[in-house]
PDB file of C-alpha atoms and ligand atoms in Angstrom:
ATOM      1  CA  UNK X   1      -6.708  -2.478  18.104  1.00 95.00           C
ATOM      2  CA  UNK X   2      -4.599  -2.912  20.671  1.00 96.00           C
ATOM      3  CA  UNK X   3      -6.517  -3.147  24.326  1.00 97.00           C
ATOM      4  CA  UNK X   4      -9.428  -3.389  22.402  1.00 98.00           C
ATOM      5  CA  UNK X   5     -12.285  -6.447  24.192  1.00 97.00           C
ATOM      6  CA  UNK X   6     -14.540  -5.893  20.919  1.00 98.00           C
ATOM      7  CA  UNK X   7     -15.734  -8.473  18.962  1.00 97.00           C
ATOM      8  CA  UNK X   8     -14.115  -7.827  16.147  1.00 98.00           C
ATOM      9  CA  UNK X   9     -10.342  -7.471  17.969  1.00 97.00           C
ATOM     10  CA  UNK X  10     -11.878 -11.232  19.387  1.00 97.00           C
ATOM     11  CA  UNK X  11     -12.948 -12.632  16.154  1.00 98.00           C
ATOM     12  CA  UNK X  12     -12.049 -16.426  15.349  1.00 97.00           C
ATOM     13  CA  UNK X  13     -12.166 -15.406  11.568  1.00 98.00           C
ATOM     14  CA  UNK X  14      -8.265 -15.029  10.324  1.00 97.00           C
ATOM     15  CA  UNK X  15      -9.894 -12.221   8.186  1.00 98.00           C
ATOM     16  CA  UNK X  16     -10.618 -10.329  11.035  1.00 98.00           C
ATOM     17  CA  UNK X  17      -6.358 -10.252  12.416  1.00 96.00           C
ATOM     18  CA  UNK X  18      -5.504  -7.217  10.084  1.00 96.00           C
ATOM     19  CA  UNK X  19      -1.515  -5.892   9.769  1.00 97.00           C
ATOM     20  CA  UNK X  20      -0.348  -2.671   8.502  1.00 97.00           C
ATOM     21  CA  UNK X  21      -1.640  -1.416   5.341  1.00 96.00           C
ATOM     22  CA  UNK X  22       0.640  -2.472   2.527  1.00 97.00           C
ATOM     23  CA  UNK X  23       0.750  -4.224  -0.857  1.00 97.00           C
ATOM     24  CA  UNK X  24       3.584  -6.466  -3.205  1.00 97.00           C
ATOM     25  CA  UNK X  25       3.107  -6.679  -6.815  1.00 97.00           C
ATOM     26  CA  UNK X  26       4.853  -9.274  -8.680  1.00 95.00           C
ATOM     27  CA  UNK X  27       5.377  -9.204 -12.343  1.00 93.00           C
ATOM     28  CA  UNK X  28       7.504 -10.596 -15.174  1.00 88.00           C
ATOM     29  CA  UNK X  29       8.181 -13.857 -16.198  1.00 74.00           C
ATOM     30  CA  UNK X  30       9.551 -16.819 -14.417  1.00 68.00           C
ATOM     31  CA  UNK X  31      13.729 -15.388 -15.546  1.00 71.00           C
ATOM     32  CA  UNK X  32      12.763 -11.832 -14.998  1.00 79.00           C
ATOM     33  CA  UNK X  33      10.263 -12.484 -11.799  1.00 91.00           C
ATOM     34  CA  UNK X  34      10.104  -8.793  -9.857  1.00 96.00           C
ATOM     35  CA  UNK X  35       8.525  -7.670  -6.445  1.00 97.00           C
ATOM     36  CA  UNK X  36       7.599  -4.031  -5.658  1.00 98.00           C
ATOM     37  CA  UNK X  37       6.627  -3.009  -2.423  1.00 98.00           C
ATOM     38  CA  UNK X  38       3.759   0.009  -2.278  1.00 98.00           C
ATOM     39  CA  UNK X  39       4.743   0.854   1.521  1.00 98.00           C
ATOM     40  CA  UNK X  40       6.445  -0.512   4.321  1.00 98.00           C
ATOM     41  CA  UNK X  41       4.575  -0.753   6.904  1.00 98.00           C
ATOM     42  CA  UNK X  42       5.548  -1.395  11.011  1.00 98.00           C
ATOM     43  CA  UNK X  43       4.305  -4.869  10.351  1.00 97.00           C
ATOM     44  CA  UNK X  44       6.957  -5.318   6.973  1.00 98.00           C
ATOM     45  CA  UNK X  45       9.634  -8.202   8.508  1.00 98.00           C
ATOM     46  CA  UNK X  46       6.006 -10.258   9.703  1.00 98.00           C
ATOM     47  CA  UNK X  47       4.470  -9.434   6.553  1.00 97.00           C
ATOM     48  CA  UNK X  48       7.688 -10.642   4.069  1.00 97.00           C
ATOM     49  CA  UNK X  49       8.137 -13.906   6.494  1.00 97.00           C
ATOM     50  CA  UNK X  50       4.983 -15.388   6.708  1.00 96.00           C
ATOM     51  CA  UNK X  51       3.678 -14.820   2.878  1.00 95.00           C
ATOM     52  CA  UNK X  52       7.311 -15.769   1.864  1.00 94.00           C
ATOM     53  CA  UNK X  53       8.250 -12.628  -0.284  1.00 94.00           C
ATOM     54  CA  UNK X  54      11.336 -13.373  -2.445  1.00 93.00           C
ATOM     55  CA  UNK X  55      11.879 -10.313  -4.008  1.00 96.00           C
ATOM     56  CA  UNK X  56      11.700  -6.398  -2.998  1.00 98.00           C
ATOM     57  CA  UNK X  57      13.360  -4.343  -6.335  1.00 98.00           C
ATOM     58  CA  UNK X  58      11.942  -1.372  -5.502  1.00 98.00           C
ATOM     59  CA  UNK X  59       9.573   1.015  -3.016  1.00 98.00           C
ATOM     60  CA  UNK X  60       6.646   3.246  -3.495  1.00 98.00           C
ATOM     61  CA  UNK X  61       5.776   5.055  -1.242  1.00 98.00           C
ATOM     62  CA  UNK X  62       2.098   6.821  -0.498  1.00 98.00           C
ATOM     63  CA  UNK X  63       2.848   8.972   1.552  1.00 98.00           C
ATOM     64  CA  UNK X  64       5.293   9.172   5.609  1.00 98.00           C
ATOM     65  CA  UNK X  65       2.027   8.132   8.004  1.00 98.00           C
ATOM     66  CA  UNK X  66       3.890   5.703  10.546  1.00 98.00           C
ATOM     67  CA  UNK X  67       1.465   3.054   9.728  1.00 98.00           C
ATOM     68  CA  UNK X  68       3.123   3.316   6.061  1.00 98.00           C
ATOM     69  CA  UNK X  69       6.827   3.362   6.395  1.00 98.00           C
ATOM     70  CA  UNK X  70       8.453   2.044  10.073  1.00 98.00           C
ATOM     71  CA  UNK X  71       9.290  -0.827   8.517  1.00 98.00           C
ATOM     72  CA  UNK X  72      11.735   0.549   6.033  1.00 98.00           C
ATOM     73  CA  UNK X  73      14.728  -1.035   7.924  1.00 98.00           C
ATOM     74  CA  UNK X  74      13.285  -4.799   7.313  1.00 98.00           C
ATOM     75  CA  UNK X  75      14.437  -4.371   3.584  1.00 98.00           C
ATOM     76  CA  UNK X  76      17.859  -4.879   4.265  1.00 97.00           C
ATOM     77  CA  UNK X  77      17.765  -9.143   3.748  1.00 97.00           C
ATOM     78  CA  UNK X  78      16.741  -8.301  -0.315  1.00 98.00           C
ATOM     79  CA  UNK X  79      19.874  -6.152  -0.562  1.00 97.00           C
ATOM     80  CA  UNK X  80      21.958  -9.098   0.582  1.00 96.00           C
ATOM     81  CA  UNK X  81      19.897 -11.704  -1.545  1.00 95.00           C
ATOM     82  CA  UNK X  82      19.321  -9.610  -4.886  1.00 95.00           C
ATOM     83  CA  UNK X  83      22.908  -7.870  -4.515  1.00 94.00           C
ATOM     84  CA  UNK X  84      22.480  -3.926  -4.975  1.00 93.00           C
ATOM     85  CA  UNK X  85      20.872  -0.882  -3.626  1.00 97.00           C
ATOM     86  CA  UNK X  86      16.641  -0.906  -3.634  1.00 98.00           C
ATOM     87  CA  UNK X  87      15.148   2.282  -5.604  1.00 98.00           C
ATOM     88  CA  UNK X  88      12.849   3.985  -3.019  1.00 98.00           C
ATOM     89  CA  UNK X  89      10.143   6.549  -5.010  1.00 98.00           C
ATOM     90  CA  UNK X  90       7.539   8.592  -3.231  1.00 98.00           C
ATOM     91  CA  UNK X  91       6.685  12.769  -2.996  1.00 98.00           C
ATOM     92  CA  UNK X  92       9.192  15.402  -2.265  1.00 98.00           C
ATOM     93  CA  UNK X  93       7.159  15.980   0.835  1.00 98.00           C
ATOM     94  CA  UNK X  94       7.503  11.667   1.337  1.00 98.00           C
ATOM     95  CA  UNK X  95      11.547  11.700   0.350  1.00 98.00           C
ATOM     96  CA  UNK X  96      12.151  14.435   2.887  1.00 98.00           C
ATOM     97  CA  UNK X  97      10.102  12.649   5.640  1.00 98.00           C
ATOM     98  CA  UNK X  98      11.619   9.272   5.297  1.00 98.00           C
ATOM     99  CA  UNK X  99      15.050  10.752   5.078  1.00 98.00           C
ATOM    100  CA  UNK X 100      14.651  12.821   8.746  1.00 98.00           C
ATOM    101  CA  UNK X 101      12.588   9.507  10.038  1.00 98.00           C
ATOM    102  CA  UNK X 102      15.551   7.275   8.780  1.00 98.00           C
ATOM    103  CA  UNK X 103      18.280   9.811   9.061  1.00 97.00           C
ATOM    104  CA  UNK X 104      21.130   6.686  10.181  1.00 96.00           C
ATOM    105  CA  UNK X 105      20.456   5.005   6.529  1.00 97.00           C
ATOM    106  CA  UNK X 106      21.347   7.899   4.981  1.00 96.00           C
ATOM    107  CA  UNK X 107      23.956   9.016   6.817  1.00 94.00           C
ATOM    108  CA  UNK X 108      27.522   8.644   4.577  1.00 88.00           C
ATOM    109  CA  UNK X 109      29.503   8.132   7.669  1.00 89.00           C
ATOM    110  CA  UNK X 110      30.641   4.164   7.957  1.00 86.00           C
ATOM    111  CA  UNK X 111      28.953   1.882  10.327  1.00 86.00           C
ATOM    112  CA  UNK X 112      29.592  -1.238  12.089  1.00 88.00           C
ATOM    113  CA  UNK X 113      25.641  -1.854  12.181  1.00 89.00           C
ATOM    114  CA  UNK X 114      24.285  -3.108   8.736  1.00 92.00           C
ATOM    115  CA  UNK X 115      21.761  -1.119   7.166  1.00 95.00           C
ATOM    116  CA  UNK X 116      19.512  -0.881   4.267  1.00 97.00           C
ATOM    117  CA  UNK X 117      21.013   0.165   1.042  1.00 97.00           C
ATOM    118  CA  UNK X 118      18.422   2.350  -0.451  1.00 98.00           C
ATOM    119  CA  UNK X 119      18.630   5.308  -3.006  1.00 98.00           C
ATOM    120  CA  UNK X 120      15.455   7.710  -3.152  1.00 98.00           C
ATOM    121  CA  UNK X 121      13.885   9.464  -5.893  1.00 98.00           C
ATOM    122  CA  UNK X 122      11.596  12.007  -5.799  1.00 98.00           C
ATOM    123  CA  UNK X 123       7.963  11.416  -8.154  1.00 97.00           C
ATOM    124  CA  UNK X 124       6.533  14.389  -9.805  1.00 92.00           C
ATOM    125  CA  UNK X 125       3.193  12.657 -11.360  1.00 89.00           C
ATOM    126  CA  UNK X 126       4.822  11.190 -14.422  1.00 96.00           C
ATOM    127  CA  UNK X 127       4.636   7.575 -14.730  1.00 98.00           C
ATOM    128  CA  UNK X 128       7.199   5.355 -12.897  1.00 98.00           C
ATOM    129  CA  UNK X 129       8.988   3.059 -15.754  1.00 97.00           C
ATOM    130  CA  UNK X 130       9.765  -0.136 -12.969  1.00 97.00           C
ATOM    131  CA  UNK X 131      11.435  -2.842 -15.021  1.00 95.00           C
ATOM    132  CA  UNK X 132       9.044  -2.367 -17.861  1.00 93.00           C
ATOM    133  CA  UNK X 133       5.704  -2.008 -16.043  1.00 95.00           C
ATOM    134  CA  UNK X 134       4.627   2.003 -15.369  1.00 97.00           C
ATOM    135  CA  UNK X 135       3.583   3.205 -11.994  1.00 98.00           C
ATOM    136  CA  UNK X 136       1.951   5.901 -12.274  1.00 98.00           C
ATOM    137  CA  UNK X 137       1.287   8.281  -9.071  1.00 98.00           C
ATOM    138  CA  UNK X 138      -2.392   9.146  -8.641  1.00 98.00           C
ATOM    139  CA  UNK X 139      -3.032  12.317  -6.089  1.00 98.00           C
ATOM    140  CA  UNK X 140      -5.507  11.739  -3.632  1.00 98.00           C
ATOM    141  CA  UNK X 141      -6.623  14.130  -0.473  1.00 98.00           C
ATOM    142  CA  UNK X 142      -6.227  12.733   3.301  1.00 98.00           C
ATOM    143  CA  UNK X 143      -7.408  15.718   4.862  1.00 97.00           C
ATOM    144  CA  UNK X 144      -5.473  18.331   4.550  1.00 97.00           C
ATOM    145  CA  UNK X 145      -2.652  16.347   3.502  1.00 97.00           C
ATOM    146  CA  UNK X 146      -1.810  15.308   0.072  1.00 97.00           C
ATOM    147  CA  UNK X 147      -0.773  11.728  -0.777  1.00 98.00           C
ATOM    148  CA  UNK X 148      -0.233   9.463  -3.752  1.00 98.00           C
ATOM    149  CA  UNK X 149      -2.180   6.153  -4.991  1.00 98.00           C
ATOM    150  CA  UNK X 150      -0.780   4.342  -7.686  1.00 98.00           C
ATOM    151  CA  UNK X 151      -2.109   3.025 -11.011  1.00 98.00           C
ATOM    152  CA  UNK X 152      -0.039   0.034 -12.868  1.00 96.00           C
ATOM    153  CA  UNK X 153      -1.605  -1.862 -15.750  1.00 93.00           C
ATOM    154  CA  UNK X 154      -5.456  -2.704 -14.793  1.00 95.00           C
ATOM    155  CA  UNK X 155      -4.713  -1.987 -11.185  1.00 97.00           C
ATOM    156  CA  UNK X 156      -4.724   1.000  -8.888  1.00 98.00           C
ATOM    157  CA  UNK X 157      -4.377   1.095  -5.035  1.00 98.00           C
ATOM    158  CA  UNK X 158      -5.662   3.712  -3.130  1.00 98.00           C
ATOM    159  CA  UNK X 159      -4.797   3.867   0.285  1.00 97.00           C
ATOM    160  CA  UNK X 160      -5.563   6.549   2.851  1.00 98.00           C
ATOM    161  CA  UNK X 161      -7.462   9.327   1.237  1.00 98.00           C
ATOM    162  CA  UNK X 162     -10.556  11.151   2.064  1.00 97.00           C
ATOM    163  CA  UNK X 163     -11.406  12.785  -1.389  1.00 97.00           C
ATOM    164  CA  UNK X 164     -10.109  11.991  -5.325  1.00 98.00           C
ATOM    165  CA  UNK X 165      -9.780  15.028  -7.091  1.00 98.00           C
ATOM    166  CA  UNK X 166     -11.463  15.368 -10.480  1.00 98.00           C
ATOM    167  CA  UNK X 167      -7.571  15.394 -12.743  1.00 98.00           C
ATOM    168  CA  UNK X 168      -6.796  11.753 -10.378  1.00 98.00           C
ATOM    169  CA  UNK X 169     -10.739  10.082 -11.415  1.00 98.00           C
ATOM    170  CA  UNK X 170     -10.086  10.607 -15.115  1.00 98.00           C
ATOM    171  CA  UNK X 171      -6.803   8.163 -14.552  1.00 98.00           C
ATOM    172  CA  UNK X 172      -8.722   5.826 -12.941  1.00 98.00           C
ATOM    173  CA  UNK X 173     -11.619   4.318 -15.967  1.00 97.00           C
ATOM    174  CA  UNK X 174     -11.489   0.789 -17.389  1.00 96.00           C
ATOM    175  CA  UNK X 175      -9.736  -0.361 -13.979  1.00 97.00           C
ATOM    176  CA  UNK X 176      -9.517  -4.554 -13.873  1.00 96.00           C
ATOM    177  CA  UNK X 177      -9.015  -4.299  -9.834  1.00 97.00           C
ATOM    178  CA  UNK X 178      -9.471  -0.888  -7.805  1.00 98.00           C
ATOM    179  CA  UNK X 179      -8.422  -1.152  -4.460  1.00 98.00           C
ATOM    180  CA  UNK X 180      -9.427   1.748  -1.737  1.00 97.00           C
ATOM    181  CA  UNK X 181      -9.531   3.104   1.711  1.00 98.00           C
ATOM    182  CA  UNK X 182     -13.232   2.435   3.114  1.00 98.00           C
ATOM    183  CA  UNK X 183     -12.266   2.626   7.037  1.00 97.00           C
ATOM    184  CA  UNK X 184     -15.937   2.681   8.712  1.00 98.00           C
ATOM    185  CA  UNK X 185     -19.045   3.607   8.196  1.00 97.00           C
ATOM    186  CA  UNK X 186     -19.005   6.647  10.508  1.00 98.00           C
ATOM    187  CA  UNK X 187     -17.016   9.493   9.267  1.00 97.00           C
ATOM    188  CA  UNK X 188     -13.637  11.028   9.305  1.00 97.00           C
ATOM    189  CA  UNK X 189     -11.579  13.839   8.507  1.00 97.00           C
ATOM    190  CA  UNK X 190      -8.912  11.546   6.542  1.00 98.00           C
ATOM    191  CA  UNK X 191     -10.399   8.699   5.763  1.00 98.00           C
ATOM    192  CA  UNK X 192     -13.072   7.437   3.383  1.00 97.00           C
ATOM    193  CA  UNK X 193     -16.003   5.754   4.240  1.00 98.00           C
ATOM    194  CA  UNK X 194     -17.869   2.590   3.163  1.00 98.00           C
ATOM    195  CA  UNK X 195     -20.391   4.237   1.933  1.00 98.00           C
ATOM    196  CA  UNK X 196     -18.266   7.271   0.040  1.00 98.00           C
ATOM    197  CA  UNK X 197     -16.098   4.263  -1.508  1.00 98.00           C
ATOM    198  CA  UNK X 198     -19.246   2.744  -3.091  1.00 98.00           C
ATOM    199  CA  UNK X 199     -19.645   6.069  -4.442  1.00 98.00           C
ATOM    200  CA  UNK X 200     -16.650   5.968  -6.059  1.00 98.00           C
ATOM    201  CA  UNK X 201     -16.598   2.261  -7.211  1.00 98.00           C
ATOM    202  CA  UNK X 202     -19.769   3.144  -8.794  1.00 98.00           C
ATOM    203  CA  UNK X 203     -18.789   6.155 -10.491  1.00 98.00           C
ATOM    204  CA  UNK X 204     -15.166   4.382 -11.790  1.00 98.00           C
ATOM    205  CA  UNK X 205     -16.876   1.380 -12.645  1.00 98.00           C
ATOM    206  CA  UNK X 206     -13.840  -0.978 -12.219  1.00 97.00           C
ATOM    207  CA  UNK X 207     -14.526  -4.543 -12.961  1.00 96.00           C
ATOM    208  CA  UNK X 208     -13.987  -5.408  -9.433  1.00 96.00           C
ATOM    209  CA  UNK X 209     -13.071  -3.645  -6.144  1.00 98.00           C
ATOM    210  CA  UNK X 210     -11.218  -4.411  -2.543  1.00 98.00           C
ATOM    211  CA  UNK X 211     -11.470  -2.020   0.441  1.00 98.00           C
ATOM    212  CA  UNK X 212      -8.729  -2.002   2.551  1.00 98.00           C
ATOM    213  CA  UNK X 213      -7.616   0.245   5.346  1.00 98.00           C
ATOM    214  CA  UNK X 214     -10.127  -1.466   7.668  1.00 97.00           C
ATOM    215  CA  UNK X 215     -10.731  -0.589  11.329  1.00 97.00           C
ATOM    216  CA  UNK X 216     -12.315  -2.420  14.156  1.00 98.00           C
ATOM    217  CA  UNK X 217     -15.889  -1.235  13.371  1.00 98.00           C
ATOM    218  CA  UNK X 218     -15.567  -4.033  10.427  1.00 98.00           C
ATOM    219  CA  UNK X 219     -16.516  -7.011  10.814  1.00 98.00           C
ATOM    220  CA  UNK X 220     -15.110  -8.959   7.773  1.00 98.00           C
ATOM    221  CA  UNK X 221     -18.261 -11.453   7.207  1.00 98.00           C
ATOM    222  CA  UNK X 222     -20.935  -9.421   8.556  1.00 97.00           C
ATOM    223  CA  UNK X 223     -19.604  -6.567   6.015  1.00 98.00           C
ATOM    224  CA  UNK X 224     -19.348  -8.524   3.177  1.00 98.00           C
ATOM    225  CA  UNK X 225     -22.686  -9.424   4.064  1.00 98.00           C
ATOM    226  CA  UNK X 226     -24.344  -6.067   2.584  1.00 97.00           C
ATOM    227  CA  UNK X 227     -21.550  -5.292   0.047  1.00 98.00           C
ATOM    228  CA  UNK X 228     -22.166  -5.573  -3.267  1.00 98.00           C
ATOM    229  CA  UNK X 229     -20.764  -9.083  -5.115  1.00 98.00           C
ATOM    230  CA  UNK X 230     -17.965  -6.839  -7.214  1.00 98.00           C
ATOM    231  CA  UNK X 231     -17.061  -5.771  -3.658  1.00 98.00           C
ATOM    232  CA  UNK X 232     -15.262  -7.143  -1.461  1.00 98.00           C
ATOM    233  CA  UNK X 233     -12.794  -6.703   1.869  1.00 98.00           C
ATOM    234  CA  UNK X 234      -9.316  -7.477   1.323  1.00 98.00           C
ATOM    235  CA  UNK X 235      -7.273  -9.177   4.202  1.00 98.00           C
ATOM    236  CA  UNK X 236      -4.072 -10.123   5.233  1.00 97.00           C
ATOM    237  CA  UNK X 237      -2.103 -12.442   2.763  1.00 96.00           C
ATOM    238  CA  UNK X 238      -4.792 -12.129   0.361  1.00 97.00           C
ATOM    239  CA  UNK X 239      -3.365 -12.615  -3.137  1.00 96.00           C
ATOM    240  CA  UNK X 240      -5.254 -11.221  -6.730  1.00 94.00           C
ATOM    241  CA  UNK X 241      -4.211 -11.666 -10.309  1.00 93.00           C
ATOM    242  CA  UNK X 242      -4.461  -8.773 -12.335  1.00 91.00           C
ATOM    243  CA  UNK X 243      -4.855  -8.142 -16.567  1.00 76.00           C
ATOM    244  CA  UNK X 244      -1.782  -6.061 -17.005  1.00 53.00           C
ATOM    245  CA  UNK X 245      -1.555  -4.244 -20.399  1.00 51.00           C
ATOM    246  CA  UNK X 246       2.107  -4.453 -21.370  1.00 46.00           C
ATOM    247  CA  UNK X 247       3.453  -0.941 -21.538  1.00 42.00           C
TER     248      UNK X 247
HETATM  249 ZN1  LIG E 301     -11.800  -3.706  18.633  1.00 68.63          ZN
HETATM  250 ZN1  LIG E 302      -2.184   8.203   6.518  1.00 68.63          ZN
HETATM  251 ZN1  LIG E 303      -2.715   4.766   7.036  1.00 68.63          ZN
END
């Protein structure tokens, strides 16, 4: 937190220097090697430097928070090194945001500036076919707001939410790796809790499970501490294999 003299902000533990919410799955073999990006986050061009991303072939986005998408206009080195325009996917509600927020990408006029090169599609719920592995959009509530987690293979990544309805918990059983919000212990309207996301891990059952979404309250260690071995904190750069059924 910015300002912020806590012990946490002032912690020597690298875990403890968190970015932007944001994740890269890579899949495919060593000729067909491809990167999606769940989220762009302000913290993208930092993110993509220092854990040396090589490839970016498409977006998904949860949902238009800020903390999720100001990075959009970082993408622009993996349309010159791939060649081609970057599929972006995420709600109507999402598409519509991200267009108004990033109105001079869109915009068909000509421009001396370089841009991204981006076409956007809107989701409906049906899986996402990306380069043979399906995405498929999980709804989740964030207050009053509705936004997407995703489920590919073994995996599913649920970012800011503050209740799962019923319809998105049956798409989430015999999960390899769950990952989800847990942003403190005390409450809030849009977020879930540590203790409401070992509610959840324990009623999905995944084999294992990372919060993310972390605030300051957190301390990495000390939280780990009382978690739950299956349990555990993600952090910045940290990197997870994953059984993915082939679709
Ligand atoms: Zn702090
Ligand atoms: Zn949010
Ligand atoms: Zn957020």
């Amino acid at each position: 937190m910015i300002g912020c003299r806590c012990a946490v902000c002032h912690s020597e533990d690298p875990r403890d220097r968190r970015l932007r919410p944001s994740v890269h799955v890579r899949f495919g073999g060593n000729e067909s090697n491809r990167g999606v990006l769940i989220d762009t986050a302000p913290d993208f061009r930092y993110q993509a430097l220092r854990f040396g991303f090589e490839r970016v072939d498409a977006i998904l986005f949860t949902h238009s928070h800020a903390d999720h998408v100001m990075g959009l206009d970082d993408v622009r080195p993996f349309n010159y090194r791939q060649g081609g325009v970057i599929p972006v996917y995420g709600s109507e509600e999402t598409i519509g945001a991200i267009r108004r927020t990033f109105r001079y990408i869109f915009d068909e006029k000509d421009s001396e500036s370089s841009r991204p090169r981006l076409v956007t599609h809107v989701f409906d719920g049906a899986p996402i076919d990306l380069f043979g592995l399906d995405f498929t959009p999980v709804r989740l509530k964030h207050g009053r707001g509705t936004v997407y987690g995703f489920r590919f293979g073994d995996a599913a990544y649920l970012t800011d939410h503050s209740d799962i309805p019923e319809e998105s918990m049956a798409m989430l059983q015999g999960l390899d790796v769950l990952f989800l919000d847990a942003l403190r212990h005390k409450p809030h309207p849009t977020h879930s809790t540590v203790a409401r996301s070992l509610e959840t891990v324990e009623k999905l059952a995944p084999r294992r499970a990372f919060f993310t979404h972390i605030c300051h309250d957190l301390g990495h260690a000390c939280t780990e501490e009382r978690l739950p071995p299956h349990v555990r904190l993600a952090y910045d750069g940290l990197e997870i294999e994953v059984g993915v059924r082939q679709a």
